[in-house]
Amino acid sequence: MEAPRLPHAVSSPTSPCEEVIKNLSLEAIQLCDRDGNKSQDSGIAEMEELPVPHNIKISNITCDSFKISWDMDSKSKDRITHYFIDLNKKENKNSNKFKHKDVPTKLVAKAVPLPMTVRGHWFLSPRTEYTVAVQTASKQVDGDYVVSEWSEIIEFCTADYSKVHLTQLLEKAEVIAGRMLKLSVFYRNQHKEYFDYIREHHGNAMQPSVKDNSGSHGSPISGKLEGIFFSCNTEFNTGKPPQDSPYGRYRFEVAAEKLFNPNTNLYFGDFYCMYTAYHYVILVIAPVGSPGDEFCKQRLPQLNIKDNKFLTCNEEDGVMVYHHAQDVILEVIYTDPVDLSLGTVAEITGHQLMSLSTANAKKDPSCKTCNISVGR
């Protein structure tokens, strides 16, 4: 049986308890903090002996839910009517102590069989560390509560987006992808020193590196997938890559068929914006059977390389033909090393537009176009 869902804050001229019961069939009150200090007008009776939860276990963790269970002594167990769950982000354990006294600060659940599921994107975000502690409580006839002492404090971390969540992002991205334009090359911009280093220390082969934390907070590829970033967008009027770049004045260009062909798999990785009108889609190209391919198969939605809304590869009259979506900026991650001898390195003639850089960029959590209804 699931714990009731509680929104961020309820504040009204009526008591918060009445307001939440009205809307959610849920009781919400101002509770003691974990040190046992009661807020003024808390409505909690003097502490009596109720069993204190111990040996707390957290399981079935997702990006916006978890199951919680614990052990407790049988003494007075039949008097328990509710559980109070104090949930805080790890870096802000004492935040509840300073909230307004009329705002409910804890999750309040009727006593149900354990384990109990706690879920809700109002208060849970993906890939975030939390602390949790539990009290047992007994509601009295006058509406007051008798409570146990707080349990020990447990730490846990929520999970990344699942394939289900990423599929929701994928569907949103498909809506705005726009018409398809032809492309012929993938390209990667860096400073001259980068390419000199590759030649001198890596035998001319660019090496995969761990993806940064740009994009959706719950993306399963951030900080985990190793790959090499490429771009493939073209200018509408020329059909060629733009001459401006935020990443350096030297560009490696490689024929599209060298990296993307029937021997590679294509995956959807993310969809985000950075408080701007334009949106980014991250795609992953992985050689079939490679470590990167195995990583992606378990975590990302796979796309049909011949028929999708973002990047396609088709054979026409014996020649491979490539298209990319016009209305999103594609960031392509290739998961294997790439030798510079496969293409060319040359200086671009445009500007270095640092404002377009996506390095560790934070996603706009308020954008209705690229967010889904789970924790941000």
mmCIF file of N, CA, C and O in Angstrom, residues 84-175:
data_model
loop_
_atom_site.group_PDB
_atom_site.id
_atom_site.type_symbol
_atom_site.label_atom_id
_atom_site.label_comp_id
_atom_site.label_asym_id
_atom_site.label_seq_id
_atom_site.Cartn_x
_atom_site.Cartn_y
_atom_site.Cartn_z
ATOM 1 N N PHE A 84 5.302 9.082 10.848
ATOM 2 C CA PHE A 84 5.838 10.380 10.436
ATOM 3 C C PHE A 84 7.206 10.136 9.792
ATOM 4 O O PHE A 84 8.085 9.534 10.419
ATOM 5 N N ILE A 85 7.375 10.604 8.558
ATOM 6 C CA ILE A 85 8.613 10.372 7.806
ATOM 7 C C ILE A 85 9.271 11.716 7.516
ATOM 8 O O ILE A 85 8.687 12.560 6.831
ATOM 9 N N ASP A 86 10.456 11.910 8.059
ATOM 10 C CA ASP A 86 11.199 13.157 7.855
ATOM 11 C C ASP A 86 12.198 12.948 6.731
ATOM 12 O O ASP A 86 13.176 12.219 6.874
ATOM 13 N N LEU A 87 11.940 13.569 5.588
ATOM 14 C CA LEU A 87 12.746 13.381 4.384
ATOM 15 C C LEU A 87 13.422 14.692 4.018
ATOM 16 O O LEU A 87 12.766 15.711 3.837
ATOM 17 N N ASN A 88 14.739 14.670 3.927
ATOM 18 C CA ASN A 88 15.495 15.881 3.612
ATOM 19 C C ASN A 88 16.601 15.578 2.627
ATOM 20 O O ASN A 88 17.179 14.483 2.645
ATOM 21 N N LYS A 89 16.926 16.552 1.777
ATOM 22 C CA LYS A 89 18.131 16.418 0.972
ATOM 23 C C LYS A 89 19.328 16.390 1.910
ATOM 24 O O LYS A 89 19.379 17.124 2.886
ATOM 25 N N LYS A 90 20.288 15.548 1.585
ATOM 26 C CA LYS A 90 21.411 15.317 2.484
ATOM 27 C C LYS A 90 22.170 16.587 2.810
ATOM 28 O O LYS A 90 22.601 16.790 3.943
ATOM 29 N N GLU A 91 22.309 17.471 1.837
ATOM 30 C CA GLU A 91 23.102 18.674 2.070
ATOM 31 C C GLU A 91 22.352 19.708 2.886
ATOM 32 O O GLU A 91 22.864 20.767 3.193
ATOM 33 N N ASN A 92 21.095 19.400 3.272
ATOM 34 C CA ASN A 92 20.272 20.382 3.979
ATOM 35 C C ASN A 92 19.431 19.680 5.037
ATOM 36 O O ASN A 92 18.225 19.806 5.072
ATOM 37 N N LYS A 93 20.100 18.926 5.902
ATOM 38 C CA LYS A 93 19.398 18.050 6.834
ATOM 39 C C LYS A 93 18.444 18.793 7.768
ATOM 40 O O LYS A 93 17.416 18.269 8.164
ATOM 41 N N ASN A 94 18.782 20.015 8.152
ATOM 42 C CA ASN A 94 18.007 20.708 9.172
ATOM 43 C C ASN A 94 17.047 21.747 8.609
ATOM 44 O O ASN A 94 16.566 22.604 9.324
ATOM 45 N N SER A 95 16.762 21.658 7.306
ATOM 46 C CA SER A 95 15.948 22.689 6.674
ATOM 47 C C SER A 95 14.564 22.793 7.299
ATOM 48 O O SER A 95 13.985 23.873 7.372
ATOM 49 N N ASN A 96 14.010 21.679 7.764
ATOM 50 C CA ASN A 96 12.652 21.707 8.289
ATOM 51 C C ASN A 96 12.527 22.533 9.558
ATOM 52 O O ASN A 96 11.453 22.984 9.908
ATOM 53 N N LYS A 97 13.627 22.740 10.265
ATOM 54 C CA LYS A 97 13.549 23.460 11.526
ATOM 55 C C LYS A 97 13.193 24.934 11.324
ATOM 56 O O LYS A 97 12.757 25.596 12.250
ATOM 57 N N PHE A 98 13.395 25.448 10.135
ATOM 58 C CA PHE A 98 13.250 26.875 9.928
ATOM 59 C C PHE A 98 12.032 27.236 9.089
ATOM 60 O O PHE A 98 11.841 28.396 8.745
ATOM 61 N N LYS A 99 11.214 26.259 8.770
ATOM 62 C CA LYS A 99 10.031 26.559 7.964
ATOM 63 C C LYS A 99 8.927 27.170 8.834
ATOM 64 O O LYS A 99 8.870 26.994 10.039
ATOM 65 N N HIS A 100 8.021 27.882 8.179
ATOM 66 C CA HIS A 100 6.908 28.512 8.870
ATOM 67 C C HIS A 100 6.086 27.469 9.612
ATOM 68 O O HIS A 100 5.843 26.371 9.127
ATOM 69 N N LYS A 101 5.614 27.809 10.815
ATOM 70 C CA LYS A 101 4.951 26.817 11.657
ATOM 71 C C LYS A 101 3.627 26.326 11.071
ATOM 72 O O LYS A 101 3.148 25.269 11.465
ATOM 73 N N ASP A 102 3.029 27.062 10.141
ATOM 74 C CA ASP A 102 1.756 26.632 9.562
ATOM 75 C C ASP A 102 1.937 25.796 8.304
ATOM 76 O O ASP A 102 0.963 25.453 7.650
ATOM 77 N N VAL A 103 3.156 25.488 7.939
ATOM 78 C CA VAL A 103 3.405 24.696 6.742
ATOM 79 C C VAL A 103 3.804 23.284 7.139
ATOM 80 O O VAL A 103 4.722 23.104 7.930
ATOM 81 N N PRO A 104 3.097 22.272 6.648
ATOM 82 C CA PRO A 104 3.488 20.900 6.989
ATOM 83 C C PRO A 104 4.891 20.600 6.488
ATOM 84 O O PRO A 104 5.236 20.936 5.366
ATOM 85 N N THR A 105 5.699 19.999 7.324
ATOM 86 C CA THR A 105 7.103 19.795 6.972
ATOM 87 C C THR A 105 7.501 18.333 6.883
ATOM 88 O O THR A 105 8.629 18.035 6.541
ATOM 89 N N LYS A 106 6.626 17.424 7.216
ATOM 90 C CA LYS A 106 6.943 16.004 7.165
ATOM 91 C C LYS A 106 5.884 15.272 6.340
ATOM 92 O O LYS A 106 4.792 15.764 6.121
ATOM 93 N N LEU A 107 6.233 14.065 5.915
ATOM 94 C CA LEU A 107 5.243 13.208 5.293
ATOM 95 C C LEU A 107 4.520 12.458 6.396
ATOM 96 O O LEU A 107 5.141 11.906 7.304
ATOM 97 N N VAL A 108 3.210 12.439 6.308
ATOM 98 C CA VAL A 108 2.390 11.766 7.310
ATOM 99 C C VAL A 108 1.586 10.678 6.619
ATOM 100 O O VAL A 108 0.829 10.957 5.695
ATOM 101 N N ALA A 109 1.784 9.443 7.062
ATOM 102 C CA ALA A 109 1.087 8.332 6.422
ATOM 103 C C ALA A 109 0.331 7.529 7.471
ATOM 104 O O ALA A 109 0.806 7.353 8.593
ATOM 105 N N LYS A 110 -0.839 7.066 7.127
ATOM 106 C CA LYS A 110 -1.539 6.149 8.020
ATOM 107 C C LYS A 110 -0.735 4.864 8.143
ATOM 108 O O LYS A 110 -0.055 4.446 7.203
ATOM 109 N N ALA A 111 -0.799 4.255 9.290
ATOM 110 C CA ALA A 111 -0.044 3.028 9.540
ATOM 111 C C ALA A 111 -0.555 1.918 8.624
ATOM 112 O O ALA A 111 -1.693 1.472 8.736
ATOM 113 N N VAL A 112 0.285 1.514 7.707
ATOM 114 C CA VAL A 112 -0.061 0.471 6.737
ATOM 115 C C VAL A 112 0.990 -0.626 6.843
ATOM 116 O O VAL A 112 2.069 -0.429 7.411
ATOM 117 N N PRO A 113 0.714 -1.788 6.289
ATOM 118 C CA PRO A 113 1.729 -2.854 6.301
ATOM 119 C C PRO A 113 3.003 -2.412 5.608
ATOM 120 O O PRO A 113 2.963 -1.701 4.601
ATOM 121 N N LEU A 114 4.123 -2.826 6.133
ATOM 122 C CA LEU A 114 5.429 -2.494 5.557
ATOM 123 C C LEU A 114 5.894 -3.622 4.643
ATOM 124 O O LEU A 114 5.525 -4.773 4.863
ATOM 125 N N PRO A 115 6.710 -3.322 3.612
ATOM 126 C CA PRO A 115 7.256 -2.002 3.268
ATOM 127 C C PRO A 115 6.205 -1.082 2.657
ATOM 128 O O PRO A 115 5.241 -1.538 2.057
ATOM 129 N N MET A 116 6.434 0.196 2.802
ATOM 130 C CA MET A 116 5.515 1.214 2.328
ATOM 131 C C MET A 116 6.208 2.018 1.227
ATOM 132 O O MET A 116 7.394 2.343 1.324
ATOM 133 N N THR A 117 5.490 2.338 0.168
ATOM 134 C CA THR A 117 6.064 3.097 -0.934
ATOM 135 C C THR A 117 5.855 4.589 -0.723
ATOM 136 O O THR A 117 4.738 5.032 -0.433
ATOM 137 N N VAL A 118 6.926 5.346 -0.851
ATOM 138 C CA VAL A 118 6.867 6.807 -0.815
ATOM 139 C C VAL A 118 7.199 7.279 -2.216
ATOM 140 O O VAL A 118 8.233 6.931 -2.770
ATOM 141 N N ARG A 119 6.334 8.053 -2.805
ATOM 142 C CA ARG A 119 6.580 8.516 -4.162
ATOM 143 C C ARG A 119 6.032 9.918 -4.336
ATOM 144 O O ARG A 119 5.151 10.356 -3.609
ATOM 145 N N GLY A 120 6.579 10.624 -5.314
ATOM 146 C CA GLY A 120 6.041 11.933 -5.655
ATOM 147 C C GLY A 120 7.110 12.868 -6.152
ATOM 148 O O GLY A 120 8.117 13.071 -5.488
ATOM 149 N N HIS A 121 6.917 13.461 -7.336
ATOM 150 C CA HIS A 121 7.919 14.362 -7.884
ATOM 151 C C HIS A 121 7.876 15.728 -7.227
ATOM 152 O O HIS A 121 8.686 16.584 -7.522
ATOM 153 N N TRP A 122 6.935 15.946 -6.290
ATOM 154 C CA TRP A 122 6.935 17.204 -5.561
ATOM 155 C C TRP A 122 8.172 17.318 -4.668
ATOM 156 O O TRP A 122 8.704 18.381 -4.462
ATOM 157 N N PHE A 123 8.601 16.201 -4.122
ATOM 158 C CA PHE A 123 9.674 16.292 -3.135
ATOM 159 C C PHE A 123 10.842 15.354 -3.411
ATOM 160 O O PHE A 123 11.802 15.332 -2.653
ATOM 161 N N LEU A 124 10.790 14.564 -4.446
ATOM 162 C CA LEU A 124 11.895 13.673 -4.769
ATOM 163 C C LEU A 124 12.458 13.994 -6.152
ATOM 164 O O LEU A 124 11.717 14.127 -7.108
ATOM 165 N N SER A 125 13.757 14.133 -6.231
ATOM 166 C CA SER A 125 14.436 14.382 -7.494
ATOM 167 C C SER A 125 15.360 13.221 -7.811
ATOM 168 O O SER A 125 15.852 12.544 -6.900
ATOM 169 N N PRO A 126 15.625 12.967 -9.095
ATOM 170 C CA PRO A 126 16.525 11.870 -9.446
ATOM 171 C C PRO A 126 17.968 12.169 -9.054
ATOM 172 O O PRO A 126 18.358 13.321 -8.886
ATOM 173 N N ARG A 127 18.737 11.116 -8.870
ATOM 174 C CA ARG A 127 20.173 11.191 -8.599
ATOM 175 C C ARG A 127 20.496 12.224 -7.516
ATOM 176 O O ARG A 127 21.367 13.072 -7.648
ATOM 177 N N THR A 128 19.760 12.153 -6.412
ATOM 178 C CA THR A 128 19.913 13.101 -5.313
ATOM 179 C C THR A 128 20.028 12.332 -3.993
ATOM 180 O O THR A 128 19.287 11.385 -3.762
ATOM 181 N N GLU A 129 20.941 12.761 -3.139
ATOM 182 C CA GLU A 129 21.123 12.102 -1.840
ATOM 183 C C GLU A 129 20.141 12.675 -0.825
ATOM 184 O O GLU A 129 19.985 13.895 -0.712
ATOM 185 N N TYR A 130 19.491 11.779 -0.096
ATOM 186 C CA TYR A 130 18.515 12.165 0.915
ATOM 187 C C TYR A 130 18.847 11.511 2.252
ATOM 188 O O TYR A 130 19.539 10.497 2.313
ATOM 189 N N THR A 131 18.314 12.109 3.325
ATOM 190 C CA THR A 131 18.304 11.459 4.630
ATOM 191 C C THR A 131 16.851 11.240 5.029
ATOM 192 O O THR A 131 15.965 12.023 4.658
ATOM 193 N N VAL A 132 16.610 10.189 5.775
ATOM 194 C CA VAL A 132 15.246 9.897 6.202
ATOM 195 C C VAL A 132 15.269 9.350 7.623
ATOM 196 O O VAL A 132 16.170 8.609 8.013
ATOM 197 N N ALA A 133 14.299 9.777 8.414
ATOM 198 C CA ALA A 133 14.096 9.260 9.767
ATOM 199 C C ALA A 133 12.594 9.071 9.964
ATOM 200 O O ALA A 133 11.780 9.698 9.274
ATOM 201 N N VAL A 134 12.229 8.211 10.911
ATOM 202 C CA VAL A 134 10.817 7.830 11.075
ATOM 203 C C VAL A 134 10.408 7.889 12.543
ATOM 204 O O VAL A 134 11.196 7.563 13.439
ATOM 205 N N GLN A 135 9.174 8.321 12.802
ATOM 206 C CA GLN A 135 8.518 8.211 14.097
ATOM 207 C C GLN A 135 7.241 7.385 13.946
ATOM 208 O O GLN A 135 6.612 7.399 12.887
ATOM 209 N N THR A 136 6.851 6.716 14.995
ATOM 210 C CA THR A 136 5.499 6.158 15.052
ATOM 211 C C THR A 136 4.646 7.119 15.869
ATOM 212 O O THR A 136 5.151 7.840 16.744
ATOM 213 N N ALA A 137 3.350 7.145 15.587
ATOM 214 C CA ALA A 137 2.463 8.103 16.249
ATOM 215 C C ALA A 137 1.104 7.481 16.515
ATOM 216 O O ALA A 137 0.672 6.549 15.809
ATOM 217 N N SER A 138 0.439 8.006 17.513
ATOM 218 C CA SER A 138 -0.913 7.560 17.858
ATOM 219 C C SER A 138 -1.806 8.788 17.947
ATOM 220 O O SER A 138 -1.571 9.681 18.772
ATOM 221 N N LYS A 139 -2.798 8.844 17.090
ATOM 222 C CA LYS A 139 -3.704 9.991 17.098
ATOM 223 C C LYS A 139 -4.738 9.826 18.203
ATOM 224 O O LYS A 139 -5.366 8.766 18.339
ATOM 225 N N GLN A 140 -4.917 10.880 18.989
ATOM 226 C CA GLN A 140 -5.844 10.852 20.106
ATOM 227 C C GLN A 140 -7.221 11.390 19.684
ATOM 228 O O GLN A 140 -7.370 11.991 18.617
ATOM 229 N N VAL A 141 -8.191 11.202 20.526
ATOM 230 C CA VAL A 141 -9.559 11.609 20.188
ATOM 231 C C VAL A 141 -9.684 13.119 20.038
ATOM 232 O O VAL A 141 -10.548 13.621 19.312
ATOM 233 N N ASP A 142 -8.807 13.881 20.718
ATOM 234 C CA ASP A 142 -8.871 15.335 20.613
ATOM 235 C C ASP A 142 -8.068 15.870 19.435
ATOM 236 O O ASP A 142 -7.946 17.087 19.237
ATOM 237 N N GLY A 143 -7.501 14.957 18.628
ATOM 238 C CA GLY A 143 -6.742 15.380 17.461
ATOM 239 C C GLY A 143 -5.256 15.511 17.693
ATOM 240 O O GLY A 143 -4.488 15.660 16.739
ATOM 241 N N ASP A 144 -4.838 15.489 18.960
ATOM 242 C CA ASP A 144 -3.408 15.543 19.243
ATOM 243 C C ASP A 144 -2.765 14.197 18.914
ATOM 244 O O ASP A 144 -3.446 13.181 18.736
ATOM 245 N N TYR A 145 -1.426 14.196 18.852
ATOM 246 C CA TYR A 145 -0.669 12.985 18.556
ATOM 247 C C TYR A 145 0.298 12.673 19.692
ATOM 248 O O TYR A 145 0.957 13.573 20.221
ATOM 249 N N VAL A 146 0.359 11.416 20.035
ATOM 250 C CA VAL A 146 1.441 10.911 20.868
ATOM 251 C C VAL A 146 2.463 10.310 19.923
ATOM 252 O O VAL A 146 2.104 9.576 18.998
ATOM 253 N N VAL A 147 3.740 10.642 20.092
ATOM 254 C CA VAL A 147 4.767 10.206 19.143
ATOM 255 C C VAL A 147 5.904 9.486 19.852
ATOM 256 O O VAL A 147 6.166 9.712 21.032
ATOM 257 N N SER A 148 6.566 8.635 19.112
ATOM 258 C CA SER A 148 7.770 7.971 19.616
ATOM 259 C C SER A 148 8.972 8.880 19.418
ATOM 260 O O SER A 148 8.866 9.966 18.838
ATOM 261 N N GLU A 149 10.113 8.432 19.887
ATOM 262 C CA GLU A 149 11.343 9.121 19.538
ATOM 263 C C GLU A 149 11.645 8.868 18.062
ATOM 264 O O GLU A 149 11.140 7.929 17.455
ATOM 265 N N TRP A 150 12.501 9.737 17.486
ATOM 266 C CA TRP A 150 12.902 9.530 16.105
ATOM 267 C C TRP A 150 13.804 8.309 15.986
ATOM 268 O O TRP A 150 14.571 7.985 16.892
ATOM 269 N N SER A 151 13.702 7.665 14.860
ATOM 270 C CA SER A 151 14.614 6.563 14.556
ATOM 271 C C SER A 151 16.000 7.115 14.241
ATOM 272 O O SER A 151 16.210 8.338 14.207
ATOM 273 N N GLU A 152 16.929 6.227 13.974
ATOM 274 C CA GLU A 152 18.219 6.655 13.443
ATOM 275 C C GLU A 152 18.014 7.267 12.068
ATOM 276 O O GLU A 152 17.005 7.030 11.409
ATOM 277 N N ILE A 153 18.967 8.066 11.630
ATOM 278 C CA ILE A 153 18.900 8.718 10.316
ATOM 279 C C ILE A 153 19.588 7.835 9.279
ATOM 280 O O ILE A 153 20.722 7.403 9.472
ATOM 281 N N ILE A 154 18.878 7.564 8.187
ATOM 282 C CA ILE A 154 19.406 6.722 7.110
ATOM 283 C C ILE A 154 19.652 7.587 5.878
ATOM 284 O O ILE A 154 18.881 8.504 5.597
ATOM 285 N N GLU A 155 20.699 7.295 5.139
ATOM 286 C CA GLU A 155 21.002 8.010 3.905
ATOM 287 C C GLU A 155 20.785 7.099 2.704
ATOM 288 O O GLU A 155 21.051 5.899 2.770
ATOM 289 N N PHE A 156 20.295 7.683 1.605
ATOM 290 C CA PHE A 156 20.166 6.931 0.360
ATOM 291 C C PHE A 156 20.177 7.915 -0.800
ATOM 292 O O PHE A 156 20.051 9.132 -0.606
ATOM 293 N N CYS A 157 20.328 7.392 -1.995
ATOM 294 C CA CYS A 157 20.362 8.232 -3.201
ATOM 295 C C CYS A 157 19.320 7.729 -4.190
ATOM 296 O O CYS A 157 19.224 6.513 -4.436
ATOM 297 N N THR A 158 18.535 8.632 -4.742
ATOM 298 C CA THR A 158 17.545 8.252 -5.741
ATOM 299 C C THR A 158 18.237 7.856 -7.048
ATOM 300 O O THR A 158 19.406 8.170 -7.270
ATOM 301 N N ALA A 159 17.506 7.187 -7.907
ATOM 302 C CA ALA A 159 18.083 6.612 -9.120
ATOM 303 C C ALA A 159 17.995 7.576 -10.301
ATOM 304 O O ALA A 159 17.400 8.655 -10.221
ATOM 305 N N ASP A 160 18.599 7.162 -11.417
ATOM 306 C CA ASP A 160 18.509 7.903 -12.674
ATOM 307 C C ASP A 160 17.140 7.672 -13.315
ATOM 308 O O ASP A 160 16.363 6.815 -12.887
ATOM 309 N N TYR A 161 16.864 8.424 -14.380
ATOM 310 C CA TYR A 161 15.694 8.135 -15.191
ATOM 311 C C TYR A 161 15.773 6.699 -15.708
ATOM 312 O O TYR A 161 16.830 6.233 -16.122
ATOM 313 N N SER A 162 14.650 6.032 -15.722
ATOM 314 C CA SER A 162 14.563 4.710 -16.332
ATOM 315 C C SER A 162 14.293 4.866 -17.827
ATOM 316 O O SER A 162 14.076 5.972 -18.329
ATOM 317 N N LYS A 163 14.271 3.737 -18.549
ATOM 318 C CA LYS A 163 13.917 3.786 -19.968
ATOM 319 C C LYS A 163 12.515 4.354 -20.176
ATOM 320 O O LYS A 163 12.254 5.037 -21.173
ATOM 321 N N VAL A 164 11.630 4.093 -19.240
ATOM 322 C CA VAL A 164 10.259 4.615 -19.349
ATOM 323 C C VAL A 164 10.276 6.140 -19.323
ATOM 324 O O VAL A 164 9.619 6.804 -20.142
ATOM 325 N N HIS A 165 11.048 6.707 -18.400
ATOM 326 C CA HIS A 165 11.125 8.163 -18.317
ATOM 327 C C HIS A 165 11.810 8.748 -19.558
ATOM 328 O O HIS A 165 11.387 9.788 -20.082
ATOM 329 N N LEU A 166 12.869 8.092 -20.014
ATOM 330 C CA LEU A 166 13.564 8.580 -21.204
ATOM 331 C C LEU A 166 12.681 8.496 -22.448
ATOM 332 O O LEU A 166 12.771 9.344 -23.337
ATOM 333 N N THR A 167 11.825 7.492 -22.501
ATOM 334 C CA THR A 167 10.891 7.392 -23.621
ATOM 335 C C THR A 167 9.908 8.562 -23.608
ATOM 336 O O THR A 167 9.524 9.082 -24.662
ATOM 337 N N GLN A 168 9.512 9.000 -22.422
ATOM 338 C CA GLN A 168 8.658 10.184 -22.323
ATOM 339 C C GLN A 168 9.387 11.420 -22.840
ATOM 340 O O GLN A 168 8.807 12.252 -23.562
ATOM 341 N N LEU A 169 10.672 11.549 -22.498
ATOM 342 C CA LEU A 169 11.477 12.660 -23.015
ATOM 343 C C LEU A 169 11.613 12.562 -24.537
ATOM 344 O O LEU A 169 11.515 13.570 -25.252
ATOM 345 N N LEU A 170 11.841 11.341 -25.018
ATOM 346 C CA LEU A 170 11.970 11.100 -26.454
ATOM 347 C C LEU A 170 10.724 11.563 -27.194
ATOM 348 O O LEU A 170 10.808 12.245 -28.231
ATOM 349 N N GLU A 171 9.572 11.220 -26.680
ATOM 350 C CA GLU A 171 8.320 11.595 -27.337
ATOM 351 C C GLU A 171 8.140 13.109 -27.367
ATOM 352 O O GLU A 171 7.623 13.668 -28.339
ATOM 353 N N LYS A 172 8.567 13.775 -26.307
ATOM 354 C CA LYS A 172 8.504 15.237 -26.292
ATOM 355 C C LYS A 172 9.449 15.837 -27.330
ATOM 356 O O LYS A 172 9.124 16.815 -28.016
ATOM 357 N N ALA A 173 10.644 15.259 -27.443
ATOM 358 C CA ALA A 173 11.618 15.765 -28.403
ATOM 359 C C ALA A 173 11.142 15.572 -29.833
ATOM 360 O O ALA A 173 11.383 16.423 -30.711
ATOM 361 N N GLU A 174 10.467 14.457 -30.091
ATOM 362 C CA GLU A 174 9.979 14.180 -31.441
ATOM 363 C C GLU A 174 8.996 15.243 -31.913
ATOM 364 O O GLU A 174 8.922 15.543 -33.113
ATOM 365 N N VAL A 175 8.248 15.806 -30.975
ATOM 366 C CA VAL A 175 7.226 16.792 -31.334
ATOM 367 C C VAL A 175 7.852 18.031 -31.971
ATOM 368 O O VAL A 175 7.265 18.638 -32.878
#
